[in-house]
Amino acid sequence: MSKQLEFWFDLGSPAAYLAWKRLPKFLARTGAGVAYKPMLLGGVFKAQGNASPVTIPAKGKWLFGDLARYARRDGVPLGYPPGFPINTLTLMRAAIGLQLRRPERFLPYVGAMFDAIFGQARDLRDEKVVAEVLSKAGFDPAEISALAADPEVKQALIRNTEEAVARGVFGAPTFFVGDQMFWGQDRMDFVAEALAA
Amino acid sequence: MSKQLEFWFDLGSPAAYLAWKRLPKFLARTGAGVAYKPMLLGGVFKAQGNASPVTIPAKGKWLFGDLARYARRDGVPLGYPPGFPINTLTLMRAAIGLQLRRPERFLPYVGAMFDAIFGQARDLRDEKVVAEVLSKAGFDPAEISALAADPEVKQALIRNTEEAVARGVFGAPTFFVGDQMFWGQDRMDFVAEALAA
């Protein structure tokens, strides 16, 4: 029986981006399978009484330096798009929409979006930029827009977010190994230990 | 020229306790010198608009499990005293008072208090328990009380706390290597890298 991991994320989280970039090697090393779980981090924050750490100025300032150290250690580019933290509602609806309707295109979408937001610090508030990023990654922007506007897709994102909250998620990324929950790209060593146990 | 580290702490922080327990080996391994900096974490939280993570129930719940994992990994006992998070004002005044007036007794006091609070989960809201813990560690409880009530000592704790805030401290433990700040017992690997740089 192979071990299974859940990866709960929002495209607006730089820590989730760093974890995402590490996942391929991590999965190869641990031999674990993974279930990708899109959620709306803003909804999670609201339900749990939490907030982005950047709302506390001293913590936000430190956190940018902290994430930069992890990015350097991992050899991953890390920047921040204008207006960070960004509203990811449409982006996350499209993510879960692809996962439901075109699952083979889900991971390429998530990768392209994470790279655009935190690898290249693109301004995804600008629809032209979104269209350009999508086209370059082989997506039809109109199709993605339609998907994000689909009521069933919207409901699916709400359901995932509610499940996250019910299971105690309060930030991103969050990993589950069975009932054990781990928050943060900086806890992947404990995730690996849980997978090995 | 030997490298120097600052360790900012409050006796009420379980993460600071875990860092404290690691410090002897850490200092031996890195060859660094250390300046111990008592501060009042409640004052830091207030000034920075931060709060104990346990004020967010889902985060608090996770954090207890997270700290337990670190304690297990380090082979260190970790419990929580009744009423946690506790008011550490008098405890921290006594700490900085000893540092100023009887510096050779500062580290034994900090060690005895951290062990009482998080090693043995003693209820230091009870003055009899405090007196017992102090006596057992070779302190005169009346002398410690007088020290904690000394206006100069009170001012010294305010000064340290203000310095912490001015330098961007928002939680405990916080390490400085020169101007570089690191928050958390889980960032000591980055502290070691900064000391080696």
PDB file of N, CA, C and O in Angstrom, chain B residues 113-149:
ATOM      1  N   MET B 113      13.513  28.350  35.439  1.00  0.00           N
ATOM      2  CA  MET B 113      12.155  28.805  35.130  1.00  0.00           C
ATOM      3  C   MET B 113      11.603  28.126  33.880  1.00  0.00           C
ATOM      4  O   MET B 113      10.461  27.671  33.853  1.00  0.00           O
ATOM      5  N   PHE B 114      12.409  28.075  32.816  1.00  0.00           N
ATOM      6  CA  PHE B 114      11.958  27.384  31.599  1.00  0.00           C
ATOM      7  C   PHE B 114      11.591  25.928  31.922  1.00  0.00           C
ATOM      8  O   PHE B 114      10.568  25.412  31.457  1.00  0.00           O
ATOM      9  N   ASP B 115      12.432  25.264  32.712  1.00  0.00           N
ATOM     10  CA  ASP B 115      12.159  23.858  33.048  1.00  0.00           C
ATOM     11  C   ASP B 115      10.884  23.723  33.881  1.00  0.00           C
ATOM     12  O   ASP B 115      10.104  22.790  33.685  1.00  0.00           O
ATOM     13  N   ALA B 116      10.685  24.676  34.804  1.00  0.00           N
ATOM     14  CA  ALA B 116       9.476  24.615  35.641  1.00  0.00           C
ATOM     15  C   ALA B 116       8.222  24.813  34.780  1.00  0.00           C
ATOM     16  O   ALA B 116       7.229  24.100  34.926  1.00  0.00           O
ATOM     17  N   ILE B 117       8.293  25.787  33.867  1.00  0.00           N
ATOM     18  CA  ILE B 117       7.107  26.147  33.077  1.00  0.00           C
ATOM     19  C   ILE B 117       6.797  25.086  32.018  1.00  0.00           C
ATOM     20  O   ILE B 117       5.680  24.572  31.953  1.00  0.00           O
ATOM     21  N   PHE B 118       7.771  24.786  31.165  1.00  0.00           N
ATOM     22  CA  PHE B 118       7.492  23.904  30.020  1.00  0.00           C
ATOM     23  C   PHE B 118       8.026  22.488  30.182  1.00  0.00           C
ATOM     24  O   PHE B 118       7.581  21.582  29.489  1.00  0.00           O
ATOM     25  N   GLY B 119       8.992  22.292  31.070  1.00  0.00           N
ATOM     26  CA  GLY B 119       9.468  20.932  31.320  1.00  0.00           C
ATOM     27  C   GLY B 119       8.532  20.207  32.278  1.00  0.00           C
ATOM     28  O   GLY B 119       8.203  19.037  32.077  1.00  0.00           O
ATOM     29  N   GLN B 120       8.097  20.952  33.327  1.00  0.00           N
ATOM     30  CA  GLN B 120       7.268  20.313  34.363  1.00  0.00           C
ATOM     31  C   GLN B 120       5.858  20.882  34.434  1.00  0.00           C
ATOM     32  O   GLN B 120       5.060  20.437  35.276  1.00  0.00           O
ATOM     33  N   ALA B 121       5.549  21.859  33.591  1.00  0.00           N
ATOM     34  CA  ALA B 121       4.190  22.432  33.535  1.00  0.00           C
ATOM     35  C   ALA B 121       3.699  22.898  34.907  1.00  0.00           C
ATOM     36  O   ALA B 121       2.524  22.736  35.236  1.00  0.00           O
ATOM     37  N   ARG B 122       4.620  23.475  35.691  1.00  0.00           N
ATOM     38  CA  ARG B 122       4.244  23.975  37.022  1.00  0.00           C
ATOM     39  C   ARG B 122       3.386  25.236  36.899  1.00  0.00           C
ATOM     40  O   ARG B 122       3.559  26.024  35.965  1.00  0.00           O
ATOM     41  N   ASP B 123       2.541  25.434  37.878  1.00  0.00           N
ATOM     42  CA  ASP B 123       1.623  26.589  37.864  1.00  0.00           C
ATOM     43  C   ASP B 123       2.269  27.772  38.582  1.00  0.00           C
ATOM     44  O   ASP B 123       2.116  27.940  39.793  1.00  0.00           O
ATOM     45  N   LEU B 124       2.962  28.618  37.833  1.00  0.00           N
ATOM     46  CA  LEU B 124       3.697  29.732  38.440  1.00  0.00           C
ATOM     47  C   LEU B 124       2.788  30.916  38.758  1.00  0.00           C
ATOM     48  O   LEU B 124       3.258  31.955  39.226  1.00  0.00           O
ATOM     49  N   ARG B 125       1.476  30.751  38.532  1.00  0.00           N
ATOM     50  CA  ARG B 125       0.550  31.775  39.025  1.00  0.00           C
ATOM     51  C   ARG B 125       0.457  31.679  40.552  1.00  0.00           C
ATOM     52  O   ARG B 125       0.058  32.615  41.223  1.00  0.00           O
ATOM     53  N   ASP B 126       0.821  30.508  41.099  1.00  0.00           N
ATOM     54  CA  ASP B 126       0.773  30.259  42.541  1.00  0.00           C
ATOM     55  C   ASP B 126       2.131  30.641  43.146  1.00  0.00           C
ATOM     56  O   ASP B 126       3.156  30.020  42.856  1.00  0.00           O
ATOM     57  N   GLU B 127       2.117  31.663  43.990  1.00  0.00           N
ATOM     58  CA  GLU B 127       3.387  32.165  44.550  1.00  0.00           C
ATOM     59  C   GLU B 127       4.136  31.112  45.351  1.00  0.00           C
ATOM     60  O   GLU B 127       5.366  31.152  45.435  1.00  0.00           O
ATOM     61  N   LYS B 128       3.402  30.177  45.960  1.00  0.00           N
ATOM     62  CA  LYS B 128       4.073  29.105  46.705  1.00  0.00           C
ATOM     63  C   LYS B 128       4.877  28.216  45.750  1.00  0.00           C
ATOM     64  O   LYS B 128       5.967  27.757  46.082  1.00  0.00           O
ATOM     65  N   VAL B 129       4.310  27.976  44.583  1.00  0.00           N
ATOM     66  CA  VAL B 129       5.031  27.161  43.590  1.00  0.00           C
ATOM     67  C   VAL B 129       6.280  27.910  43.128  1.00  0.00           C
ATOM     68  O   VAL B 129       7.365  27.322  43.022  1.00  0.00           O
ATOM     69  N   VAL B 130       6.126  29.203  42.872  1.00  0.00           N
ATOM     70  CA  VAL B 130       7.282  30.008  42.451  1.00  0.00           C
ATOM     71  C   VAL B 130       8.379  29.927  43.519  1.00  0.00           C
ATOM     72  O   VAL B 130       9.560  29.688  43.196  1.00  0.00           O
ATOM     73  N   ALA B 131       7.987  30.118  44.777  1.00  0.00           N
ATOM     74  CA  ALA B 131       8.966  30.094  45.866  1.00  0.00           C
ATOM     75  C   ALA B 131       9.659  28.733  45.941  1.00  0.00           C
ATOM     76  O   ALA B 131      10.879  28.643  46.141  1.00  0.00           O
ATOM     77  N   GLU B 132       8.889  27.680  45.747  1.00  0.00           N
ATOM     78  CA  GLU B 132       9.454  26.325  45.799  1.00  0.00           C
ATOM     79  C   GLU B 132      10.457  26.110  44.663  1.00  0.00           C
ATOM     80  O   GLU B 132      11.557  25.576  44.873  1.00  0.00           O
ATOM     81  N   VAL B 133      10.068  26.526  43.452  1.00  0.00           N
ATOM     82  CA  VAL B 133      10.955  26.363  42.294  1.00  0.00           C
ATOM     83  C   VAL B 133      12.244  27.169  42.500  1.00  0.00           C
ATOM     84  O   VAL B 133      13.356  26.680  42.248  1.00  0.00           O
ATOM     85  N   LEU B 134      12.089  28.394  42.988  1.00  0.00           N
ATOM     86  CA  LEU B 134      13.265  29.248  43.212  1.00  0.00           C
ATOM     87  C   LEU B 134      14.178  28.655  44.280  1.00  0.00           C
ATOM     88  O   LEU B 134      15.406  28.578  44.083  1.00  0.00           O
ATOM     89  N   SER B 135      13.600  28.239  45.382  1.00  0.00           N
ATOM     90  CA  SER B 135      14.412  27.698  46.477  1.00  0.00           C
ATOM     91  C   SER B 135      15.184  26.470  46.013  1.00  0.00           C
ATOM     92  O   SER B 135      16.374  26.324  46.285  1.00  0.00           O
ATOM     93  N   LYS B 136      14.480  25.615  45.283  1.00  0.00           N
ATOM     94  CA  LYS B 136      15.112  24.386  44.812  1.00  0.00           C
ATOM     95  C   LYS B 136      16.299  24.692  43.887  1.00  0.00           C
ATOM     96  O   LYS B 136      17.263  23.924  43.830  1.00  0.00           O
ATOM     97  N   ALA B 137      16.211  25.828  43.178  1.00  0.00           N
ATOM     98  CA  ALA B 137      17.294  26.205  42.264  1.00  0.00           C
ATOM     99  C   ALA B 137      18.336  27.080  42.962  1.00  0.00           C
ATOM    100  O   ALA B 137      19.235  27.618  42.311  1.00  0.00           O
ATOM    101  N   GLY B 138      18.188  27.227  44.295  1.00  0.00           N
ATOM    102  CA  GLY B 138      19.213  27.946  45.048  1.00  0.00           C
ATOM    103  C   GLY B 138      19.000  29.450  45.127  1.00  0.00           C
ATOM    104  O   GLY B 138      19.940  30.195  45.413  1.00  0.00           O
ATOM    105  N   PHE B 139      17.775  29.911  44.863  1.00  0.00           N
ATOM    106  CA  PHE B 139      17.480  31.340  44.953  1.00  0.00           C
ATOM    107  C   PHE B 139      16.688  31.635  46.222  1.00  0.00           C
ATOM    108  O   PHE B 139      15.930  30.780  46.702  1.00  0.00           O
ATOM    109  N   ASP B 140      16.846  32.847  46.723  1.00  0.00           N
ATOM    110  CA  ASP B 140      16.052  33.323  47.849  1.00  0.00           C
ATOM    111  C   ASP B 140      14.811  34.011  47.261  1.00  0.00           C
ATOM    112  O   ASP B 140      14.935  35.068  46.624  1.00  0.00           O
ATOM    113  N   PRO B 141      13.629  33.420  47.428  1.00  0.00           N
ATOM    114  CA  PRO B 141      12.416  33.984  46.818  1.00  0.00           C
ATOM    115  C   PRO B 141      12.198  35.451  47.188  1.00  0.00           C
ATOM    116  O   PRO B 141      11.759  36.232  46.335  1.00  0.00           O
ATOM    117  N   ALA B 142      12.521  35.831  48.422  1.00  0.00           N
ATOM    118  CA  ALA B 142      12.319  37.221  48.846  1.00  0.00           C
ATOM    119  C   ALA B 142      13.255  38.153  48.068  1.00  0.00           C
ATOM    120  O   ALA B 142      12.861  39.255  47.651  1.00  0.00           O
ATOM    121  N   GLU B 143      14.460  37.702  47.849  1.00  0.00           N
ATOM    122  CA  GLU B 143      15.422  38.511  47.085  1.00  0.00           C
ATOM    123  C   GLU B 143      14.958  38.686  45.630  1.00  0.00           C
ATOM    124  O   GLU B 143      15.052  39.771  45.051  1.00  0.00           O
ATOM    125  N   ILE B 144      14.438  37.608  45.072  1.00  0.00           N
ATOM    126  CA  ILE B 144      13.958  37.669  43.680  1.00  0.00           C
ATOM    127  C   ILE B 144      12.749  38.604  43.585  1.00  0.00           C
ATOM    128  O   ILE B 144      12.637  39.400  42.643  1.00  0.00           O
ATOM    129  N   SER B 145      11.859  38.536  44.569  1.00  0.00           N
ATOM    130  CA  SER B 145      10.698  39.428  44.582  1.00  0.00           C
ATOM    131  C   SER B 145      11.129  40.886  44.658  1.00  0.00           C
ATOM    132  O   SER B 145      10.584  41.745  43.941  1.00  0.00           O
ATOM    133  N   ALA B 146      12.092  41.162  45.508  1.00  0.00           N
ATOM    134  CA  ALA B 146      12.571  42.539  45.666  1.00  0.00           C
ATOM    135  C   ALA B 146      13.191  43.032  44.361  1.00  0.00           C
ATOM    136  O   ALA B 146      12.979  44.181  43.935  1.00  0.00           O
ATOM    137  N   LEU B 147      13.937  42.158  43.713  1.00  0.00           N
ATOM    138  CA  LEU B 147      14.582  42.496  42.439  1.00  0.00           C
ATOM    139  C   LEU B 147      13.521  42.842  41.394  1.00  0.00           C
ATOM    140  O   LEU B 147      13.644  43.834  40.658  1.00  0.00           O
ATOM    141  N   ALA B 148      12.475  42.032  41.338  1.00  0.00           N
ATOM    142  CA  ALA B 148      11.421  42.238  40.336  1.00  0.00           C
ATOM    143  C   ALA B 148      10.631  43.517  40.593  1.00  0.00           C
ATOM    144  O   ALA B 148       9.985  44.042  39.688  1.00  0.00           O
ATOM    145  N   ALA B 149      10.692  44.013  41.826  1.00  0.00           N
ATOM    146  CA  ALA B 149       9.947  45.227  42.181  1.00  0.00           C
ATOM    147  C   ALA B 149      10.801  46.491  42.068  1.00  0.00           C
ATOM    148  O   ALA B 149      10.290  47.601  42.240  1.00  0.00           O
TER     149      ALA B 149
END
